[in-house]
PDB file of C-alpha atoms in Angstrom:
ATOM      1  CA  UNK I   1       1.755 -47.086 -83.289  1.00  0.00           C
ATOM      2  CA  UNK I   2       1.672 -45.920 -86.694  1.00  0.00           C
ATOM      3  CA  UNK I   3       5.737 -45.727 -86.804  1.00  0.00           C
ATOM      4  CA  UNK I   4       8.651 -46.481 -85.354  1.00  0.00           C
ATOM      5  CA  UNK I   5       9.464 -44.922 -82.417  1.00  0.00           C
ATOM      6  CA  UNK I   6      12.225 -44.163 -79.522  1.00  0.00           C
ATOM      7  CA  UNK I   7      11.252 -43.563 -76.728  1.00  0.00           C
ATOM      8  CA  UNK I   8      14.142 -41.964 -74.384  1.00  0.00           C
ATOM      9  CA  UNK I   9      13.617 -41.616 -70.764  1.00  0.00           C
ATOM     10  CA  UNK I  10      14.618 -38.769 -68.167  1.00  0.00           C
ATOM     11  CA  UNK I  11      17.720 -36.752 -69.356  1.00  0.00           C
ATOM     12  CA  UNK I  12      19.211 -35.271 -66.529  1.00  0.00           C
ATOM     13  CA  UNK I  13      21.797 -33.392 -68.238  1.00  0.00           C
ATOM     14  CA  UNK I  14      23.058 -37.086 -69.921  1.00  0.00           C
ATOM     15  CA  UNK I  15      23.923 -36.726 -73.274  1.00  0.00           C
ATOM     16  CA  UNK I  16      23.318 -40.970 -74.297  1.00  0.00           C
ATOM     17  CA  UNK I  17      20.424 -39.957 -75.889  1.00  0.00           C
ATOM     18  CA  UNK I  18      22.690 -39.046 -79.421  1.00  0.00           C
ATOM     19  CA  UNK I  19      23.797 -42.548 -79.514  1.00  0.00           C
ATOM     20  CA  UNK I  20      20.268 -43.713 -78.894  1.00  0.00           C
ATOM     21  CA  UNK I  21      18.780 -41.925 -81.556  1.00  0.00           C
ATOM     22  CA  UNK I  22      22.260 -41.862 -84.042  1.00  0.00           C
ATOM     23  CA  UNK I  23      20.223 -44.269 -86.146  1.00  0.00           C
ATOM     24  CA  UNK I  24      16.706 -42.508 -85.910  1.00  0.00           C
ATOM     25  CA  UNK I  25      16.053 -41.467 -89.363  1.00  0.00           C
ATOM     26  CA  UNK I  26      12.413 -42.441 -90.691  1.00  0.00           C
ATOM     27  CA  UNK I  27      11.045 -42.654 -86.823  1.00  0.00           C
ATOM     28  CA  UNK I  28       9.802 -40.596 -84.221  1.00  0.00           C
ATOM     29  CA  UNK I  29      11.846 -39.942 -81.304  1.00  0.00           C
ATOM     30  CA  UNK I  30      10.178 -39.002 -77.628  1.00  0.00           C
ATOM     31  CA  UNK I  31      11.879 -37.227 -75.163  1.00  0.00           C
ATOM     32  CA  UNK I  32      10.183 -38.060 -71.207  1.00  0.00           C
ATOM     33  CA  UNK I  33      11.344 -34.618 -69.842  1.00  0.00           C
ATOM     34  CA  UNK I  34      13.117 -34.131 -66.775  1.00  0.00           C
ATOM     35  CA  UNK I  35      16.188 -32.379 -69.185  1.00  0.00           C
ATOM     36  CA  UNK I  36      17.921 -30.594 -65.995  1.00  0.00           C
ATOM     37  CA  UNK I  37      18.606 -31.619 -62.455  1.00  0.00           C
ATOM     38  CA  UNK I  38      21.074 -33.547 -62.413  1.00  0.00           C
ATOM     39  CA  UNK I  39      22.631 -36.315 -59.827  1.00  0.00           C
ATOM     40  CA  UNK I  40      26.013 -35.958 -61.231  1.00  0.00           C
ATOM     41  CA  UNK I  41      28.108 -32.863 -61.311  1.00  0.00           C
ATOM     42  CA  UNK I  42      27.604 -31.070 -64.096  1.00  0.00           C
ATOM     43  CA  UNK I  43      28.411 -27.585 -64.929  1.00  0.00           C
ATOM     44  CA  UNK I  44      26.071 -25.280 -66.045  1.00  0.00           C
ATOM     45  CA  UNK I  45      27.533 -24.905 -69.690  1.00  0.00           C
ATOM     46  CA  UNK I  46      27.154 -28.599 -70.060  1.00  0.00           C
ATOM     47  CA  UNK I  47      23.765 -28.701 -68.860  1.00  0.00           C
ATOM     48  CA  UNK I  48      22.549 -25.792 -71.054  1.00  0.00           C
ATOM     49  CA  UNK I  49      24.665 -26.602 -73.880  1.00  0.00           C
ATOM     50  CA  UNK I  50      22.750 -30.796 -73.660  1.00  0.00           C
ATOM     51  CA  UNK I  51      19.253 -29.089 -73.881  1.00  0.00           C
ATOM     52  CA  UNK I  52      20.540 -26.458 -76.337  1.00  0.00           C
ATOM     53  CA  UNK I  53      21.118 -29.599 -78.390  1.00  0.00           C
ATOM     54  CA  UNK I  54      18.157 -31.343 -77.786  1.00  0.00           C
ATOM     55  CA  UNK I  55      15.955 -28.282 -78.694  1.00  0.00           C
ATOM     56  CA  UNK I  56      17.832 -27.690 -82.142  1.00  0.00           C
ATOM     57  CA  UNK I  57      17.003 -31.385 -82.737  1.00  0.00           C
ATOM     58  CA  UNK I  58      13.454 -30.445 -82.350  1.00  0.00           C
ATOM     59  CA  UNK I  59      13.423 -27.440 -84.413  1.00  0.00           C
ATOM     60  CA  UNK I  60      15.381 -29.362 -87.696  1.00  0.00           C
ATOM     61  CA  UNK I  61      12.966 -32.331 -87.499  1.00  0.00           C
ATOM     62  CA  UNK I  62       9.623 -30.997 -86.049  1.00  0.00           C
ATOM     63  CA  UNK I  63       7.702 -33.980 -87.454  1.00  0.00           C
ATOM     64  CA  UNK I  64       9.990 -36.343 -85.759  1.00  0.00           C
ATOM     65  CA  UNK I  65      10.572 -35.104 -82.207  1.00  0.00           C
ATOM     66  CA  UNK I  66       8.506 -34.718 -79.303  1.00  0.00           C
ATOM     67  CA  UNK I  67       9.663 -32.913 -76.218  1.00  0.00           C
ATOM     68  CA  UNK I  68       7.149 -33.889 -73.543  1.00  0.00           C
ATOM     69  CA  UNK I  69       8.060 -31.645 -70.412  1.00  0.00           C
ATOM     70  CA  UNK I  70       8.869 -33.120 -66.469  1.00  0.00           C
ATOM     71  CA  UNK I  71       8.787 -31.829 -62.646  1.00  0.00           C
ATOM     72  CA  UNK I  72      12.414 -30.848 -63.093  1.00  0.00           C
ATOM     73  CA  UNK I  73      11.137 -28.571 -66.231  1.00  0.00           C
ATOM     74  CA  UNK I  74       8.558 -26.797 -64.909  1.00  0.00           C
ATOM     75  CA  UNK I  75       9.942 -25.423 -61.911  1.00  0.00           C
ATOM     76  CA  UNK I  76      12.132 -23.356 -63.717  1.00  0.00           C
ATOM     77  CA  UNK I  77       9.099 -21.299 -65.649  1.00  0.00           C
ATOM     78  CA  UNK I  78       5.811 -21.823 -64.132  1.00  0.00           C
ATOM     79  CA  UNK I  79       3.994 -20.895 -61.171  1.00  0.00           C
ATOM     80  CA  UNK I  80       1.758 -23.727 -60.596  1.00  0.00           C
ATOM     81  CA  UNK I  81       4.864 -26.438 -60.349  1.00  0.00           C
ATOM     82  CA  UNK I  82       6.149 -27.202 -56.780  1.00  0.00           C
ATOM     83  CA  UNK I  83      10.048 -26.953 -56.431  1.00  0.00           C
ATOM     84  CA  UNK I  84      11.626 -30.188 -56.185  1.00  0.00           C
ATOM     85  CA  UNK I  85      15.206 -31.887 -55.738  1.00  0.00           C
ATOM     86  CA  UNK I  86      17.985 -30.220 -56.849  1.00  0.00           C
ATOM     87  CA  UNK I  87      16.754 -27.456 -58.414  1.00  0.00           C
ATOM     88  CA  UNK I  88      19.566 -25.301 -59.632  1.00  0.00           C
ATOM     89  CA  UNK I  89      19.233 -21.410 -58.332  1.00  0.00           C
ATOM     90  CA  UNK I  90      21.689 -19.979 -60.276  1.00  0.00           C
ATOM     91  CA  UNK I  91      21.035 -22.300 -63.245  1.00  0.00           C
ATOM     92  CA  UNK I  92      17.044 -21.087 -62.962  1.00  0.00           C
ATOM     93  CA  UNK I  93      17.513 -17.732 -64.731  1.00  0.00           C
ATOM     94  CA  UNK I  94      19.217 -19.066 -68.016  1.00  0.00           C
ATOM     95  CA  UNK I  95      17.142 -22.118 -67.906  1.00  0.00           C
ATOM     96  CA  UNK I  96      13.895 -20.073 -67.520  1.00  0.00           C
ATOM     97  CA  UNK I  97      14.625 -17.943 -70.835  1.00  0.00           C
ATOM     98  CA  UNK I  98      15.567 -21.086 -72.649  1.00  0.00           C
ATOM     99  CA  UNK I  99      12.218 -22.854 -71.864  1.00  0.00           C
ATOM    100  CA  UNK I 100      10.195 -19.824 -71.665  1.00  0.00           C
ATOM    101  CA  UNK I 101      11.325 -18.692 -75.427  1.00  0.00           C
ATOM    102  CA  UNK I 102      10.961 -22.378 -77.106  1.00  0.00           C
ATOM    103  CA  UNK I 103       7.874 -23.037 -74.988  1.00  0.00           C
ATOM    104  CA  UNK I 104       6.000 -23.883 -78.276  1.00  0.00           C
ATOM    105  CA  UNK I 105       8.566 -27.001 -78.907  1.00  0.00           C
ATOM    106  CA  UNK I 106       7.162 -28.336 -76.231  1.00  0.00           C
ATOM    107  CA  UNK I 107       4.002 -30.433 -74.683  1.00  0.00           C
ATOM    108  CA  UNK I 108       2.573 -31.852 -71.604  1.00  0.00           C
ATOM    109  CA  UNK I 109       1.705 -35.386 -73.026  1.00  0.00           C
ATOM    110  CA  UNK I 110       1.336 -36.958 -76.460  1.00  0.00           C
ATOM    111  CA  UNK I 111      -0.938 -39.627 -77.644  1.00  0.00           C
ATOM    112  CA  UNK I 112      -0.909 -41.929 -80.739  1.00  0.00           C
ATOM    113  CA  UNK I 113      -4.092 -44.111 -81.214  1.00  0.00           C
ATOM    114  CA  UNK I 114      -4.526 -46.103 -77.854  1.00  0.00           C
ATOM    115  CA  UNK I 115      -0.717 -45.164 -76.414  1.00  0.00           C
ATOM    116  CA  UNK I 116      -0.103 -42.090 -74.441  1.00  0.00           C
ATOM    117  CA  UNK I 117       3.020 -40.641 -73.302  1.00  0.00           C
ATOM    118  CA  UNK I 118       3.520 -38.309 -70.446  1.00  0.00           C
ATOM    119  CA  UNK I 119       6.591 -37.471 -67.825  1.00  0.00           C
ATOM    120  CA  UNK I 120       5.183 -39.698 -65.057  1.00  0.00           C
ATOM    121  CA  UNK I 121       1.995 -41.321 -65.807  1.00  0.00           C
ATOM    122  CA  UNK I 122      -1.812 -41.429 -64.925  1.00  0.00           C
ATOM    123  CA  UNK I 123      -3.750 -43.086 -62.520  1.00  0.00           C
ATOM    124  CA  UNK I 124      -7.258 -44.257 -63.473  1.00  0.00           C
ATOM    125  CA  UNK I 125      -9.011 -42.359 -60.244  1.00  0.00           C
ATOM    126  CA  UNK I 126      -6.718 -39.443 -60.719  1.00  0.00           C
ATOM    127  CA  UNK I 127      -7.787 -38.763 -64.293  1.00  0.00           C
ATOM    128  CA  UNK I 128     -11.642 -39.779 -63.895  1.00  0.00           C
ATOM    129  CA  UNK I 129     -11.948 -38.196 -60.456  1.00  0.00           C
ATOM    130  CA  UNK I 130      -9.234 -35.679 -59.560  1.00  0.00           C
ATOM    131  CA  UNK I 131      -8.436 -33.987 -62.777  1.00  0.00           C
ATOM    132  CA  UNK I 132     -11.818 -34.576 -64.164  1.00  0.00           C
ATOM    133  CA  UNK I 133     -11.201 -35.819 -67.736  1.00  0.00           C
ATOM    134  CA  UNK I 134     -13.670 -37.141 -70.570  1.00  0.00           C
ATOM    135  CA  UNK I 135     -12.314 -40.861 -71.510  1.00  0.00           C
ATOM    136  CA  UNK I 136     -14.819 -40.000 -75.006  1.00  0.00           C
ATOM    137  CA  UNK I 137     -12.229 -37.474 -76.075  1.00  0.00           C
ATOM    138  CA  UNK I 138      -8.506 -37.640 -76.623  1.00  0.00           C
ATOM    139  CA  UNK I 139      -6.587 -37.360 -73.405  1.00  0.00           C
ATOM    140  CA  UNK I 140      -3.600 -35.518 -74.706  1.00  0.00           C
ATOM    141  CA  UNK I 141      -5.540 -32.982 -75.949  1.00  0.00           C
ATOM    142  CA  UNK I 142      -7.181 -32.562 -72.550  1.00  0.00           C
ATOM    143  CA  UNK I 143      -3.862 -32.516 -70.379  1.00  0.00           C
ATOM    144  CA  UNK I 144      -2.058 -30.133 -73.396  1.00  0.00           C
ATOM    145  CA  UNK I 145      -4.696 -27.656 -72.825  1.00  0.00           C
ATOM    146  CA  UNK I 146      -6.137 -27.785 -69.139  1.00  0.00           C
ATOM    147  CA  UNK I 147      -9.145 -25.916 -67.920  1.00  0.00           C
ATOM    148  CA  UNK I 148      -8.496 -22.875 -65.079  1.00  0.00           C
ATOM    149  CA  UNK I 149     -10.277 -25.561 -62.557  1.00  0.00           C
ATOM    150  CA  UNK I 150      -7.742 -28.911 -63.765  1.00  0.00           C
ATOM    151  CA  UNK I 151      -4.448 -27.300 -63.239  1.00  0.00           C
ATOM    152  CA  UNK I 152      -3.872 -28.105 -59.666  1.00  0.00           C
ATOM    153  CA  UNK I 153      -4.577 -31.412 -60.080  1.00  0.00           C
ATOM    154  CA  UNK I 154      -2.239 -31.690 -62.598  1.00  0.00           C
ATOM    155  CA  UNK I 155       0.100 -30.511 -60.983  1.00  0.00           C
ATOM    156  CA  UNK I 156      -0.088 -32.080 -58.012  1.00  0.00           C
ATOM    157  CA  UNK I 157       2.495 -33.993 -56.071  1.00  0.00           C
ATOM    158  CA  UNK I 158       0.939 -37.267 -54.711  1.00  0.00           C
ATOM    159  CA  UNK I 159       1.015 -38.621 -50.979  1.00  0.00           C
ATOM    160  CA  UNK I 160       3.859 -41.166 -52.280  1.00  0.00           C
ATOM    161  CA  UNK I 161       6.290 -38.202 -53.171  1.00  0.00           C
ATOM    162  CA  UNK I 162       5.242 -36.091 -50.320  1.00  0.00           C
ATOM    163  CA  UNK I 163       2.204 -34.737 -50.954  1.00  0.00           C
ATOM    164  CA  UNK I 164      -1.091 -34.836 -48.904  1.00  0.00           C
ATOM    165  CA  UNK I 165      -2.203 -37.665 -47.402  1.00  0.00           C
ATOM    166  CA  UNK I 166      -4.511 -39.554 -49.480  1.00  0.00           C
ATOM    167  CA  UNK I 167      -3.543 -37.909 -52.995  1.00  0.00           C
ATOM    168  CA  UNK I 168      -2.191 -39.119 -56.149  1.00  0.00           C
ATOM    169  CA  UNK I 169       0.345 -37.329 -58.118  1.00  0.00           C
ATOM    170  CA  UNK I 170      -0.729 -35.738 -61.403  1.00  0.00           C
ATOM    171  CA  UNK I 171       1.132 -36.462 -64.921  1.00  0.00           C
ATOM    172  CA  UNK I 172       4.585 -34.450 -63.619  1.00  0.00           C
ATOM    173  CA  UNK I 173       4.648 -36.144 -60.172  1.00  0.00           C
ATOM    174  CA  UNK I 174       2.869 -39.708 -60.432  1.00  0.00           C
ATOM    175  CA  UNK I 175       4.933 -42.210 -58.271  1.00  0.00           C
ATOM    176  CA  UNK I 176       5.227 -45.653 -59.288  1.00  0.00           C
ATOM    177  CA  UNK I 177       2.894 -47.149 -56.341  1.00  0.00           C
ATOM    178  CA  UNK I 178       0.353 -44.467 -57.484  1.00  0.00           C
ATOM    179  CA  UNK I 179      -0.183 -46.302 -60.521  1.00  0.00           C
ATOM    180  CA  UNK I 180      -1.156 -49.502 -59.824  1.00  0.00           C
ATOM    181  CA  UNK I 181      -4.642 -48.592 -61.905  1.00  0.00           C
ATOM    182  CA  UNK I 182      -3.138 -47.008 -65.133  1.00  0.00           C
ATOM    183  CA  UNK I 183      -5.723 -45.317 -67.165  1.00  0.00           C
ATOM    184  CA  UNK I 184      -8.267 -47.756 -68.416  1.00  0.00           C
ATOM    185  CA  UNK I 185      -7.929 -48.997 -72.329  1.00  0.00           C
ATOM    186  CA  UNK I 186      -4.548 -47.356 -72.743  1.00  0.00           C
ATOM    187  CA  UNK I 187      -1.071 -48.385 -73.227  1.00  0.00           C
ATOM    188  CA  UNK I 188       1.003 -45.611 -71.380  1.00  0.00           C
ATOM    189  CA  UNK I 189       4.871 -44.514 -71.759  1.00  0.00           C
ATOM    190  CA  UNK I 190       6.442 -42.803 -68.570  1.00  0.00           C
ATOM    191  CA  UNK I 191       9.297 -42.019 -67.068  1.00  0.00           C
ATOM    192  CA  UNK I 192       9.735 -40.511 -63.842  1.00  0.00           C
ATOM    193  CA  UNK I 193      10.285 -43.261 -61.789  1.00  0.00           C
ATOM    194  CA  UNK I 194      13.822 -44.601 -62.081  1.00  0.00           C
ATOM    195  CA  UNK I 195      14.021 -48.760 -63.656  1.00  0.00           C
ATOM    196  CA  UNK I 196      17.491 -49.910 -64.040  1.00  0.00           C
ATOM    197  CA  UNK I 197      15.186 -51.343 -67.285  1.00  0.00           C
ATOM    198  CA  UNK I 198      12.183 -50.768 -68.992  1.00  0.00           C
ATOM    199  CA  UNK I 199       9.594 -52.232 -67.241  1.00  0.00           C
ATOM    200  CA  UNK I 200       6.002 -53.077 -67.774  1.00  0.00           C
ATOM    201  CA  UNK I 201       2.803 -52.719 -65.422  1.00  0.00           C
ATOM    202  CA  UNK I 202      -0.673 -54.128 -66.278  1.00  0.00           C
ATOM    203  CA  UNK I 203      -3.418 -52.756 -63.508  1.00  0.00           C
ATOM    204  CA  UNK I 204      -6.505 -54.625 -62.614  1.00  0.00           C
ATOM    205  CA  UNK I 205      -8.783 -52.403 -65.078  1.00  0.00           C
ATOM    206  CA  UNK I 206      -6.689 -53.662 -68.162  1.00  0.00           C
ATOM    207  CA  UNK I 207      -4.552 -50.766 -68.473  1.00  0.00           C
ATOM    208  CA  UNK I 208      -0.835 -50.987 -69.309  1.00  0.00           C
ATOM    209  CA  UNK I 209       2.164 -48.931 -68.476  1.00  0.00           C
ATOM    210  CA  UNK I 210       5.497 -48.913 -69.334  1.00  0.00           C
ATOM    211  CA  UNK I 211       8.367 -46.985 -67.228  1.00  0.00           C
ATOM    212  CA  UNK I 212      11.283 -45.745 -69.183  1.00  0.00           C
ATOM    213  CA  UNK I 213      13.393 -43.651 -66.731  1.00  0.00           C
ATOM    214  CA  UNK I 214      16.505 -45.621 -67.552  1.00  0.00           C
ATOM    215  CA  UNK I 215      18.739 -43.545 -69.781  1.00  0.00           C
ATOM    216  CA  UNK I 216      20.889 -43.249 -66.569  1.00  0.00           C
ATOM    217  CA  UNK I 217      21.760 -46.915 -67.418  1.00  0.00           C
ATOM    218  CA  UNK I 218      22.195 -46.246 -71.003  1.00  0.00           C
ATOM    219  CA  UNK I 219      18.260 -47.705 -71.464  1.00  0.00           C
ATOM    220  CA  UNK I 220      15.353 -46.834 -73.832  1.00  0.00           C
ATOM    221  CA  UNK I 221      12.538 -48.381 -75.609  1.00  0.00           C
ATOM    222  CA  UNK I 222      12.131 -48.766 -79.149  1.00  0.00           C
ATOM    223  CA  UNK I 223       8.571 -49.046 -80.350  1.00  0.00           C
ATOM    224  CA  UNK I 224       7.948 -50.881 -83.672  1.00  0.00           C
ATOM    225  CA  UNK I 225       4.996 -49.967 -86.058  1.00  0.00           C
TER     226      UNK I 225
END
């Protein structure tokens, strides 16, 4: 890493994330995704109001904050993303303008050196032989800007989360038995799949992951230089 960095994991509508970051100044700070949806009741004006926040944050430090997107994100504004759990009907309108107009605050995945974050992860066969990536080039830069012919894949929701047999999710759906393999030579951040802690994976091809979805139990990671 070449700084400091906080790492928080699926919001949900939970506002911990200000008393994670309260002492953030001088590092970067990485938001998972997944900023709706959530399992408590919540009312819309909460909700709203919590990404609201999180989106001025972005816009006063730009340099600092990254706001990686999620399942629960993109089925609010895009076409290619498969409903999923709890998805708010009347919430969808106001949360559809929101992302829709600060769509350029946001990113599918974001990579420093040999460390890649994304909402859920990648598998090794999924990137090399579903989506069809180039390990020569930088992977973020291939999953931020997808060819016509790569979206479905990732997109796709994997056998493990109800998907079709046989398939593994792509970077917004990737279950945690999916990724057995991560991607080859890279240390990954993810959150998606809910640890009570942060939690660390190292597949048979050397790659490493690291699951973060455990702001629900007032968890993050802190990554020194």
């Amino acid at each position: 890493m070449t700084r400091p960095t906080i790492v928080i994991g699926d919001v949900h509508g939970l506002d911990y994330w200000r008393e994670a970051i309260s002492d953030s100044q001088g590092c970067r700070v990485v938001f998972l995704g997944d900023y709706l949806d959530p399992y408590q009741e919540m009312s819309h004006r909460e909700l709203l109001g919590n990404l609201r926040a999180i989106i001025a944050l972005k816009r006063n430090r730009p340099d600092d904050i990254v706001l990686l997107l999620g399942n629960h994100d993109l089925h609010y504004f895009s076409s290619d993303a498969p409903i999923c759990s709890r998805f708010d009907y009347e919430l969808a309108p106001a949360a559809s303008r929101l992302f829709i107009d600060n769509f350029d605050l946001f990113q599918y995945a974001f990579q420093d050196d040999d460390t890649i974050f994304t909402h859920a992860g990648i598998a090794h066969g999924w990137f090399v032989d579903d989506f069809r990536g180039d390990l020569s080039l930088s992977v973020a830069d291939q999953l931020n800007h997808p060819r016509d012919c790569q979206v479905s894949a990732l997109c796709r929701v994997g056998e493990a989360r109800g998907g079709r047999e046989g398939t593994v999710g792509g970077i917004f759906w990737a279950d945690i038995n999916e990724l057995c393999d991560p991607l080859h030579g890279y240390r990954q951040i993810a959150g998606h799949n809910r640890v009570e802690e942060v939690t660390e994976r190292t597949g048979p091809g050397g790659g490493k992951i690291v699951f973060c979805d455990c702001l629900w139990a007032g968890n993050y990671l802190w990554l020194d230089e």
